[in-house]
Short mmCIF file of C-alpha atoms and ligand atoms in Angstrom, two decimals:
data_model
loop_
_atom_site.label_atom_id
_atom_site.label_comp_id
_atom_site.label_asym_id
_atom_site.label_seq_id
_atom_site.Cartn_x
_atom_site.Cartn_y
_atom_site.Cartn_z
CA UNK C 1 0.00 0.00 0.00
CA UNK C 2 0.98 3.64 -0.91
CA UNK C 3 0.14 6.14 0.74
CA UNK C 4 1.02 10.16 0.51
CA UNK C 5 0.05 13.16 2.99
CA UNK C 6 -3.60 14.71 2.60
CA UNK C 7 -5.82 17.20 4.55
CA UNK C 8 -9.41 17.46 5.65
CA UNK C 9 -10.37 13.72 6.56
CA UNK C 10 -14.47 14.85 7.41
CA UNK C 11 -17.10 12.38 7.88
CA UNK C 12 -19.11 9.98 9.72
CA UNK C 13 -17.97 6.29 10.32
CA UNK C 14 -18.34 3.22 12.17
CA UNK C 15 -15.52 0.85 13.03
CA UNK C 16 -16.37 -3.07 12.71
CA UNK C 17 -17.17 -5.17 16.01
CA UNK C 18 -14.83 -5.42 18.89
CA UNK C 19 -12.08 -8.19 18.46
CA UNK C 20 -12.08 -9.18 22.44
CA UNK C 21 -16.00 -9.42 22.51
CA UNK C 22 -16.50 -11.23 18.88
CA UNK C 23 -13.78 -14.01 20.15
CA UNK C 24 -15.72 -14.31 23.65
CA UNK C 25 -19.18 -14.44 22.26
CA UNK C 26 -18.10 -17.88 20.19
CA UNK C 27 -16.22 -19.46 22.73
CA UNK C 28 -19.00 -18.79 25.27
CA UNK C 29 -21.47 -19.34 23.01
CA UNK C 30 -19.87 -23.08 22.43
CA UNK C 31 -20.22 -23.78 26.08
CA UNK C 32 -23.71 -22.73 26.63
CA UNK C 33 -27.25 -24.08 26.17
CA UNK C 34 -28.87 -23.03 23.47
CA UNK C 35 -28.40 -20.64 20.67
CA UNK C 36 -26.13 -17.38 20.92
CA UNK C 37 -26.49 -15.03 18.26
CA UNK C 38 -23.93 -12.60 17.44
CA UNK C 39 -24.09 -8.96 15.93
CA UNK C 40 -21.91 -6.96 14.30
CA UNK C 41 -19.40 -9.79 14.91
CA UNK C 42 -15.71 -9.09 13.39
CA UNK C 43 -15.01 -10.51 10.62
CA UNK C 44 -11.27 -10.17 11.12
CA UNK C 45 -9.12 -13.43 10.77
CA UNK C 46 -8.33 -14.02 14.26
CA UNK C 47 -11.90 -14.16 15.28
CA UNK C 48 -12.36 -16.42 12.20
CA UNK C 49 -9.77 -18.61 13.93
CA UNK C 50 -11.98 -18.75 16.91
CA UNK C 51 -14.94 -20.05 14.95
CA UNK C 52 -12.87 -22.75 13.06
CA UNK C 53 -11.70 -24.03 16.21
CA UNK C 54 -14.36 -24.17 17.75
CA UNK C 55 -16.57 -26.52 14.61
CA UNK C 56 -13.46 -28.79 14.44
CA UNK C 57 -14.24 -29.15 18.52
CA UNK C 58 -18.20 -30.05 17.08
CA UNK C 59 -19.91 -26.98 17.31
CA UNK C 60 -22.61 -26.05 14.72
CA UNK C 61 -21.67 -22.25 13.95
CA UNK C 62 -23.79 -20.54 10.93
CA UNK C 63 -22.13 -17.27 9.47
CA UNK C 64 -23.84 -14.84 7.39
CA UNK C 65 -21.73 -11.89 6.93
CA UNK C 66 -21.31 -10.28 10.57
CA UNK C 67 -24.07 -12.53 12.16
CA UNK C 68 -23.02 -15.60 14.10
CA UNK C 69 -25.17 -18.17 15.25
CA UNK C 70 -23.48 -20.60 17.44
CA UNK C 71 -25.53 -24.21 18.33
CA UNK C 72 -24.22 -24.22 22.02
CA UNK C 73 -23.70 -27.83 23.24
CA UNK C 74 -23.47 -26.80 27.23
CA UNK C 75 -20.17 -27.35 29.22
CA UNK C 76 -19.92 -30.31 28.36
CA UNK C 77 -20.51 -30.61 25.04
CA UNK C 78 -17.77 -30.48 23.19
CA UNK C 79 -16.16 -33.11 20.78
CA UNK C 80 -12.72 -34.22 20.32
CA UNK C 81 -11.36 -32.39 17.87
CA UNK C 82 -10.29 -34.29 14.23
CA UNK C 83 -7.43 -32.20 13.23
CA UNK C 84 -4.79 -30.32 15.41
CA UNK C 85 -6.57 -26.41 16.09
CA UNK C 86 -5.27 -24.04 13.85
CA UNK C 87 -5.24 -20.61 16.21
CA UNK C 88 -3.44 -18.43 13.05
CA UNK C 89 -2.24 -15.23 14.45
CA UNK C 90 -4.76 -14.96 17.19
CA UNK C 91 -2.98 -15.27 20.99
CA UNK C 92 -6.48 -14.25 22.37
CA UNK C 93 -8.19 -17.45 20.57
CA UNK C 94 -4.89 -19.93 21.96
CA UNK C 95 -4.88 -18.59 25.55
CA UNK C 96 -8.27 -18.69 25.87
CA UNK C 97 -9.35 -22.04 24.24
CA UNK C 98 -6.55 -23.43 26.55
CA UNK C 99 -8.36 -22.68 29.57
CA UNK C 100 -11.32 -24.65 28.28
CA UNK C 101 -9.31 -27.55 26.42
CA UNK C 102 -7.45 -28.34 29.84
CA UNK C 103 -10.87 -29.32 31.56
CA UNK C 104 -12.21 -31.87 28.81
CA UNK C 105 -12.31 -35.10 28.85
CA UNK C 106 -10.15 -36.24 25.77
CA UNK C 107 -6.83 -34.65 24.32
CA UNK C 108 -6.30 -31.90 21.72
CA UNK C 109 -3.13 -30.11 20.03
CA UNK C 110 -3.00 -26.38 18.53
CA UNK C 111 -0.75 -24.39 16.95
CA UNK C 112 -0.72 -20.91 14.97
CA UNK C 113 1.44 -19.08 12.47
CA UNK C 114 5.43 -18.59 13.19
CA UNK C 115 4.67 -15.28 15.20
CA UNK C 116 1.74 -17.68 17.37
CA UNK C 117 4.29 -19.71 17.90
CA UNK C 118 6.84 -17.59 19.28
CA UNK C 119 4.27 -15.93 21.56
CA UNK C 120 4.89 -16.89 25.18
CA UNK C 121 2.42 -19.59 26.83
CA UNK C 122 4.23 -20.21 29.64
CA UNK C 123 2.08 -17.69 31.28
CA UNK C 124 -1.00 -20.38 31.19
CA UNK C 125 0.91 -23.30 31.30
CA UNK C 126 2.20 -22.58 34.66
CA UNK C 127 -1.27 -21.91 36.35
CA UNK C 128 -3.27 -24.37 34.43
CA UNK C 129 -0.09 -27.16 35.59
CA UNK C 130 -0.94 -25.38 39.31
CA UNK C 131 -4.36 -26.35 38.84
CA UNK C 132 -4.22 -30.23 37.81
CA UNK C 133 -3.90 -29.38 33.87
CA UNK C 134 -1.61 -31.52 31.61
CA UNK C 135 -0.32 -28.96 29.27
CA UNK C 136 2.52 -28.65 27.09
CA UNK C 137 4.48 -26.74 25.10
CA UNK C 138 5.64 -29.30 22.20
CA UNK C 139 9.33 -27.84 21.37
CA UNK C 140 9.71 -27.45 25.11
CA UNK C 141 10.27 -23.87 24.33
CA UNK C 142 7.42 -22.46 26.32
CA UNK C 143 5.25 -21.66 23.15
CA UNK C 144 3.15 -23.28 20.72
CA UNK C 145 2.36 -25.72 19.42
CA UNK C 146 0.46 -26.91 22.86
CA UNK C 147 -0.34 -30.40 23.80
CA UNK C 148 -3.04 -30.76 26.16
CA UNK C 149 -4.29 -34.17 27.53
CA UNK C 150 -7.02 -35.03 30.25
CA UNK C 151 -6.70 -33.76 34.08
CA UNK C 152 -8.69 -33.40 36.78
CA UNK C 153 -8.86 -29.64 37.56
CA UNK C 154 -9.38 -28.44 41.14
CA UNK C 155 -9.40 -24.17 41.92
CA UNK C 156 -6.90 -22.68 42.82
CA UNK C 157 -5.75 -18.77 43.50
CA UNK C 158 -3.35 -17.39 41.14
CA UNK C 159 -1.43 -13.99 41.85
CA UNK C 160 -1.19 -13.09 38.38
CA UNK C 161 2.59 -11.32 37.52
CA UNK C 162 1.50 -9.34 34.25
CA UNK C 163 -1.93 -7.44 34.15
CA UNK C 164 -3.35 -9.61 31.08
CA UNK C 165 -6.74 -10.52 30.28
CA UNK C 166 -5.70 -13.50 28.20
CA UNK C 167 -4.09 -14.80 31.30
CA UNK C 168 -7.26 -13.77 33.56
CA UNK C 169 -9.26 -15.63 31.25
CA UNK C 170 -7.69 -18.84 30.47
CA UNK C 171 -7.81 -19.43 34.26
CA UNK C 172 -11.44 -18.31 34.77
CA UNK C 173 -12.56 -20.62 32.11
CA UNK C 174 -10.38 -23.08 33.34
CA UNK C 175 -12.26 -22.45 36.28
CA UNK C 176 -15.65 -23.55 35.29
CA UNK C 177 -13.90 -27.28 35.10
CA UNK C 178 -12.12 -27.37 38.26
CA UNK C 179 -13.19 -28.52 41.51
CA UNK C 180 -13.93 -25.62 43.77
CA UNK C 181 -13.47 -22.06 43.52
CA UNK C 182 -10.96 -20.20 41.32
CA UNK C 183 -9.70 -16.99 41.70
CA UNK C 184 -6.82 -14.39 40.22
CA UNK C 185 -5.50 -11.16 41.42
CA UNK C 186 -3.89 -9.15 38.95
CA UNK C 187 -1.59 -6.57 39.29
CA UNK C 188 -4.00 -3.67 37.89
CA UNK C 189 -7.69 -4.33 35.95
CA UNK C 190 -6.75 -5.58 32.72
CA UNK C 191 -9.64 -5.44 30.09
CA UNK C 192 -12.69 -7.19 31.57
CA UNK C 193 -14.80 -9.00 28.96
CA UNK C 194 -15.09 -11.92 30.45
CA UNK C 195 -16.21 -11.05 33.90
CA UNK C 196 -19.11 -9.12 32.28
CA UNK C 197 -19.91 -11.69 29.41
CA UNK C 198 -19.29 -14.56 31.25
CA UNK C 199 -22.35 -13.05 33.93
CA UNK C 200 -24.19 -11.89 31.46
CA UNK C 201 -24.01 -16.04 30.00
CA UNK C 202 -25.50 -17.33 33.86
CA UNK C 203 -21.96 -17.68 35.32
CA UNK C 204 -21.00 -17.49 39.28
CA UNK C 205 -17.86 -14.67 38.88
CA UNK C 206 -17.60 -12.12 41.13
CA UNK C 207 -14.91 -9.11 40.68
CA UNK C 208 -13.44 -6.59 43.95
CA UNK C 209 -10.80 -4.15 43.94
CA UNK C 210 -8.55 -3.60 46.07
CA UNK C 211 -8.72 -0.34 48.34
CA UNK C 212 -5.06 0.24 48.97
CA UNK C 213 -3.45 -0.72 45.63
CA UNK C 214 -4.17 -0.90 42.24
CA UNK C 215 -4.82 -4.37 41.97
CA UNK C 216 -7.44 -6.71 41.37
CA UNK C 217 -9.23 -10.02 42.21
CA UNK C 218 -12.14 -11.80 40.13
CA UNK C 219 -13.12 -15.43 41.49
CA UNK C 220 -15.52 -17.82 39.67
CA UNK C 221 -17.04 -21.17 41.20
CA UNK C 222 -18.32 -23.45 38.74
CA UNK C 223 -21.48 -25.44 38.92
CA UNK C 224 -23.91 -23.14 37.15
CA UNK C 225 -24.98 -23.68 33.78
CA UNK C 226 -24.64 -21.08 30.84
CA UNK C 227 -27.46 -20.30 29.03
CA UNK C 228 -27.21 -19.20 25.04
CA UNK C 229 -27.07 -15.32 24.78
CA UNK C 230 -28.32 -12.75 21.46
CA UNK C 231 -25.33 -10.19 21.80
CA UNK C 232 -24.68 -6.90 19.65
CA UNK C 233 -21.12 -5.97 19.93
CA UNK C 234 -19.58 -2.50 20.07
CA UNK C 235 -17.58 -1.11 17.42
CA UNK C 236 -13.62 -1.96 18.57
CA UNK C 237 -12.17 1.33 19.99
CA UNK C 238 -8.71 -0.21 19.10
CA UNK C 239 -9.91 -0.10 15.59
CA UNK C 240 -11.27 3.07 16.12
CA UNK C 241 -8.13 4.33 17.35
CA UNK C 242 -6.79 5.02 14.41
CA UNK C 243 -9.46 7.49 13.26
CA UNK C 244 -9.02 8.87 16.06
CA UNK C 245 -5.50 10.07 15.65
CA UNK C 246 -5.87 10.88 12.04
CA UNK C 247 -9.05 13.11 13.05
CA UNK C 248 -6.30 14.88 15.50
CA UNK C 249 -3.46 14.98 13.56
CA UNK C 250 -4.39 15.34 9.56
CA UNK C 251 -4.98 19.21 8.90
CA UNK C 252 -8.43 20.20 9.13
CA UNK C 253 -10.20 17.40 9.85
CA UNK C 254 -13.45 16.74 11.79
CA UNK C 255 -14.59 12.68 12.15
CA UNK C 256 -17.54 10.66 14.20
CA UNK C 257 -16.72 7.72 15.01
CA UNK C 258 -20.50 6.34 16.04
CA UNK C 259 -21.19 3.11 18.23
CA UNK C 260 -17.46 2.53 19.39
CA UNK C 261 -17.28 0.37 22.99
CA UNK C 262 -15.72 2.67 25.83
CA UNK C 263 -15.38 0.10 28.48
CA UNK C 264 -13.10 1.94 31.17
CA UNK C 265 -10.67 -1.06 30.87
CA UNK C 266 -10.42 -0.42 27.14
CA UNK C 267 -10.45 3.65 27.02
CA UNK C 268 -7.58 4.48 28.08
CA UNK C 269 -6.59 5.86 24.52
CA UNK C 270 -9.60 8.55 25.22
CA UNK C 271 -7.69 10.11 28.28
CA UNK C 272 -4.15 10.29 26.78
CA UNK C 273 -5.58 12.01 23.38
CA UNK C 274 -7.10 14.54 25.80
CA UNK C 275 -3.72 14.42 28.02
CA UNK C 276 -2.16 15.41 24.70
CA UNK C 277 -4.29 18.71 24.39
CA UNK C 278 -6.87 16.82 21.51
CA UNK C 279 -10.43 18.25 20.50
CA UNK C 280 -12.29 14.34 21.22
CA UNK C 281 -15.81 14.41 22.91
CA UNK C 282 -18.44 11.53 23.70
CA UNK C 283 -21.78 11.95 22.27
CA UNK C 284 -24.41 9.96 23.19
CA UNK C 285 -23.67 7.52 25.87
CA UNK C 286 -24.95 4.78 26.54
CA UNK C 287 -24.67 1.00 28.28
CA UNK C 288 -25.61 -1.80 25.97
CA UNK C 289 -25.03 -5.68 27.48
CA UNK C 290 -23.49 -4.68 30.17
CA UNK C 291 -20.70 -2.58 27.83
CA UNK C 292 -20.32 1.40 27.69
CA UNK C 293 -20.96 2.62 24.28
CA UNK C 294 -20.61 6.03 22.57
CA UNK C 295 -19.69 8.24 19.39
CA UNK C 296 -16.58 9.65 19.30
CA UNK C 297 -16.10 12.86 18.08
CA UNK C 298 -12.40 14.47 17.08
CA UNK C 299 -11.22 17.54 15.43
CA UNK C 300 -7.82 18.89 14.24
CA UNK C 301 -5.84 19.71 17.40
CA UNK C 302 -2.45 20.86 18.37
CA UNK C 303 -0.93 17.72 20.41
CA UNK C 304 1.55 18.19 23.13
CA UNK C 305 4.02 15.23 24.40
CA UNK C 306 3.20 14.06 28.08
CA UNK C 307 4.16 10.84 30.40
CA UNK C 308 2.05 7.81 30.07
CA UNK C 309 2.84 5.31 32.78
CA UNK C 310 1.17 2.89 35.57
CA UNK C 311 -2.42 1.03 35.52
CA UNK C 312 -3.48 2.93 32.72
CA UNK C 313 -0.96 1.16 30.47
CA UNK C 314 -3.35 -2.14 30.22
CA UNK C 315 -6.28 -0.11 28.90
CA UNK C 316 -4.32 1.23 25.90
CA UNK C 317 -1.91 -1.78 25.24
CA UNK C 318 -2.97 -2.13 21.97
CA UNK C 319 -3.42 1.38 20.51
CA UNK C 320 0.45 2.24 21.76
CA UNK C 321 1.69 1.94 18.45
CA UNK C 322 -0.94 5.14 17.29
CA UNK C 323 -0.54 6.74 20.15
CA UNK C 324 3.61 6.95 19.43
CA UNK C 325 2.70 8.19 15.93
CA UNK C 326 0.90 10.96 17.42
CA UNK C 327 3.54 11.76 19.91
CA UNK C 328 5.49 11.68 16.85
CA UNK C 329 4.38 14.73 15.42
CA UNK C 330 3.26 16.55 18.39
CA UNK C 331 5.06 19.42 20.24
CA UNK C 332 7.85 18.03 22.55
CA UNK C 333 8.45 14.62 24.59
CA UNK C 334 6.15 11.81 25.27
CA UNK C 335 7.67 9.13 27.77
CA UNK C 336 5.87 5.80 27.20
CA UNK C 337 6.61 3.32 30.64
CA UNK C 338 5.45 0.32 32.65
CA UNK C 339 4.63 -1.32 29.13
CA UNK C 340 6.97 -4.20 28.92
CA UNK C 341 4.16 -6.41 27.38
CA UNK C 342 4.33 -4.72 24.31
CA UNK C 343 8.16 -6.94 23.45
CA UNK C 344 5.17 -10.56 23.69
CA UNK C 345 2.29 -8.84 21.36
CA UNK C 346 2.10 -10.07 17.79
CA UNK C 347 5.79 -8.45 17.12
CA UNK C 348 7.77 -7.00 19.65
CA UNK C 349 6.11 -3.46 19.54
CA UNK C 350 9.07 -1.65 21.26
CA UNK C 351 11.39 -2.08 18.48
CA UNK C 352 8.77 -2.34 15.30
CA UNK C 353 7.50 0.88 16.50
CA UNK C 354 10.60 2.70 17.12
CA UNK C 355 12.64 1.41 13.95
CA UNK C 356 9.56 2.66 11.59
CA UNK C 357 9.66 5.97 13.60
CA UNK C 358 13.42 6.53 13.18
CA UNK C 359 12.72 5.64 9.44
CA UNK C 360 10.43 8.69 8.96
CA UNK C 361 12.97 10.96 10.73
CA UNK C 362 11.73 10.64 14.27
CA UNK C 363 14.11 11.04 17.02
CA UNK C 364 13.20 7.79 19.23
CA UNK C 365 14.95 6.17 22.05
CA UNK C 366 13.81 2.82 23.03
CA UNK C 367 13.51 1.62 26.46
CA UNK C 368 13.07 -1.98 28.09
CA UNK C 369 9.43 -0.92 29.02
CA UNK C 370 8.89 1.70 26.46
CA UNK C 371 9.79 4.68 24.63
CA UNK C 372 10.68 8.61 24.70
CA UNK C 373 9.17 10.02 21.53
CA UNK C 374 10.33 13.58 20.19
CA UNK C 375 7.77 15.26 18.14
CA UNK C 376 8.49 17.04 14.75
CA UNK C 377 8.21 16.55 11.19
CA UNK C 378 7.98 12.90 9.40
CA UNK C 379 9.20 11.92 6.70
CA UNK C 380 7.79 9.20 3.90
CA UNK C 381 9.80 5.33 4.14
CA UNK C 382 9.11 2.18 3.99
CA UNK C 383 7.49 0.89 6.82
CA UNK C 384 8.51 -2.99 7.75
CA UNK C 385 5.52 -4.31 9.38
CA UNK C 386 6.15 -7.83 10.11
CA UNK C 387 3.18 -8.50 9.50
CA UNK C 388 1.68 -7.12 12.56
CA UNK C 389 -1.71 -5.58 11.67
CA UNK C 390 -1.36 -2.72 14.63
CA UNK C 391 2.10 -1.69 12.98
CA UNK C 392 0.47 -1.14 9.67
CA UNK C 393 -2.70 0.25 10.74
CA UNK C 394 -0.88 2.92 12.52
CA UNK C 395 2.16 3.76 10.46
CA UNK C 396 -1.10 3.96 7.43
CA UNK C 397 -1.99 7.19 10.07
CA UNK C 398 1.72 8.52 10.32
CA UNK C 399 1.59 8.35 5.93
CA UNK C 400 -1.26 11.13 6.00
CA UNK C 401 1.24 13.87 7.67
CA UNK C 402 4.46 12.78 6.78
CA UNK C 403 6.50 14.24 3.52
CA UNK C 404 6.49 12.30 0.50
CA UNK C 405 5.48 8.74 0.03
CA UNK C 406 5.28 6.05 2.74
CA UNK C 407 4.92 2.26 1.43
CA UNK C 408 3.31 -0.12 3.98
CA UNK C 409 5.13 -3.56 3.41
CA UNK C 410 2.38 -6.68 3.56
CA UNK C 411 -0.07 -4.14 4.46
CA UNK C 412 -3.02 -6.75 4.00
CA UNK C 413 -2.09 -8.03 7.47
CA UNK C 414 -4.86 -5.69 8.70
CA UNK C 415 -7.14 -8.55 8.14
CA UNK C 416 -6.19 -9.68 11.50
CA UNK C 417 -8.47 -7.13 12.70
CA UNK C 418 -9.64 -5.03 10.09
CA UNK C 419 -10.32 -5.94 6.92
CA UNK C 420 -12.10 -3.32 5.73
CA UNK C 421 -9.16 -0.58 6.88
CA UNK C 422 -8.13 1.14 4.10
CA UNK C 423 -12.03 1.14 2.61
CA UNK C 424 -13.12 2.99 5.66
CA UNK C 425 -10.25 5.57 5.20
CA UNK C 426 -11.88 6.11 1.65
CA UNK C 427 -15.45 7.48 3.47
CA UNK C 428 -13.67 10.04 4.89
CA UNK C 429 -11.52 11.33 1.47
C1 S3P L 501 -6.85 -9.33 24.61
C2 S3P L 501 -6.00 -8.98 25.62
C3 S3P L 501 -4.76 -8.21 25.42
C4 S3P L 501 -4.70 -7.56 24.05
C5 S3P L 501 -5.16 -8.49 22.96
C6 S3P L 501 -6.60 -8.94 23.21
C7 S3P L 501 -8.08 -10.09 24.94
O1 S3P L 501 -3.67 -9.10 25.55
O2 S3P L 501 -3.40 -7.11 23.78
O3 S3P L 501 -5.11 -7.84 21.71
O4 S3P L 501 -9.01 -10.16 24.11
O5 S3P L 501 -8.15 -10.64 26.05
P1 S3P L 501 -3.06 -9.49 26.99
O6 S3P L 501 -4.12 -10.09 27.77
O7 S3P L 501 -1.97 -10.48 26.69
O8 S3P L 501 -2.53 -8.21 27.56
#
């Protein structure tokens, strides 16, 4: 993809369905009685790798366009699987489906695509081992491809060390296998899907923060059935992100952004554009199955650099690579911290981002758990995306201000998340 700079981006959009949700609403869906049906699901291929998993494991899922209908088979009902589980890219679909492989009755394999596999797992297989799993990491290497056989699962309580939902999750569903109840404290609230969908699906999962620190406990005790769900999900705000900056960075530009989810553990992209000194208000807010919802609405703005650090690091994870393009061209320093976890996402996000940013001109330093940005002018390059969707999506946003022409390298990676990406940038020409 070529791109080239441009002013006036103006117009109304929506974003597609949230990645996080769209992955939870099969995988719960699977496990409940009854019939879920899906909304505005995203069509993206990681959540596509959910689905396929989830009919090898002998669920009836019907697709038609972004509506899912998934035959639930209860907690129970789920088949051993013909083929090894191909998880793709997607670390949300492997982490997750772990937690529920480890409590069935017969023995499964997955594996993904050569980033997948160099993801780290160790992070589940540790708890999962602590709570009676038999899981492992094939190569021995503490990634995928995962072998998991038969155990007999009994609750445990796991002080999480990294604030990550994935983790939170595979344990909680892990949970509604084991004998007793399970609980896991993390460090600070990482995104919190689950807890809300997993209620929402007849679950026993209870959340509490604590009063003195920033971290925070959700326990579930199984026994309860799940009952089949009809969800709408929220246009992805991580997806929406990228509008976002564009709307604040490209020359006279006003975009809504309508129907985009704002859960608190998600928005944390909302506070630092306003940190910054950007023109962003919510319009019309409103709670929808138990998620916050709103249009977004941003206008050309003058950014200023600023510190971005602590618990507000997991609600933004994945929209650090747009934020450092907008630190890129604002006035003065932004110090990115605390944010280690980006060197495990889908590349490590330290060094993709700051190589591509010193490759437009931008003076970058990276750090082990983050970056200090300098803003100024960019410069067109060729942006090396490794195939990481994030990394193309946002260095697309740093093309529209920088100098000459940018290339995005394998830009149709952004069919991890967003197809549609470079379609929806045409509305607003
Ligand atoms: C996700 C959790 C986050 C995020 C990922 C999706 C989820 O990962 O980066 O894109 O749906 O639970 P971690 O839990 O590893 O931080």
């Amino acid at each position: 993809m070529e791109l080239c700079s441009i002013t006036g981006l103006k117009g109304k959009i929506t974003v597609p369905g949230d990645k996080s949700i769209s992955h939870r609403g099969v995988m719960f869906g699977a496990v409940a009685n009854g019939t879920t049906e899906i909304h505005n699901f995203l069509e993206g291929a990681d959540c596509l790798a959910t689905i396929r998993c989830f009919r090898t494991l002998g669920i009836d899922i019907e697709k038609e366009k972004d509506t899912v209908i998934i035959h639930g088979k209860g907690i129970h009902g789920l088949s051993k699987p013909s083929d090894i589980l191909d998880v793709g890219n997607s670390g949300t679909t492997t982490r997750l489906i772990s937690g529920i492989l480890a409590g069935q009755p017969f023995e499964s394999k997955l594996s993904g695509d050569d980033s997948l596999n160099s993801r780290p797992m160790k992070r589940i297989i540790d708890p999962l081992t602590k709570m009676g799993a038999n899981i492992s990491s094939i190569l021995r290497n503490g990634c995928a491809p995962l072998y998991i056989t038969p155990g007999t699962l009994h609750g445990i309580h796991y002080d999480s060390p990294v604030a990550s939902a994935q983790v939170k999750s595979c344990i909680l569903l892990a949970g509604l296998y084991a004998e007793g109840e399970t609980s896991v404290t993390e460090p600070s609230l990482s995104r919190n899907h689950t807890e809300l969908m997993l209620r929402e699906f007849g679950a026993d999962i209870r959340s509490s923060h604590a009063l003195d620190s920033t971290e925070s406990t959700v326990s579930i005790t199984p026994g309860r059935e799940l009952y089949g769900q009809k969800l709408t999900v929220p246009g992805d705000i991580s997806s929406a992100a990228y509008f976002i900056a564009a709307g604040l960075i490209v020359p006279d530009s006003e975009i809504l952004i309508e129907n985009v989810g704002i859960n608190p553990t998600r928005a944390g992209i909302l506070k630092v554009c306003e940190d910054m000194g950007g023109d962003i208000s919510l319009l019309n807010e409103r709670t929808e199955g138990g998620e916050k919802i709103a249009d977004i609405l941003v206008r050309t703005s003058r950014l200023h650099g600023i510190t971005i650090q602590g618990d507000i690091i997991p609600t933004l994870i994945d929209e650090i690579p747009v934020i450092a393009v907008m630190a890129a061209v604002a006035e003065g320093t932004t110090v990115i911290k605390d944010a280690a976890e980006l060197k495990v996402k889908e590349t490590d996000r330290i060094e993709t981002v700051c190589d591509n940013l010193k490759s437009m001109g931008c003076k970058v330093t990276p750090t082990p758990d983050g970056m200090i940005i300098t803003g100024g002018k960019l410069a067109g390059a060729s942006i090396h995306t490794l195939l990481d969707h994030r990394i193309a999506m946002a260095f697309s946003i740093a093309a529209l201000v920088a100098e000459g022409n940018t290339k995005i390298l394998d830009s149709r990676c952004v069919d991890v998340s967003y197809p549609a990406f470079y379609d929806t940038f045409e509305e607003l020409l």
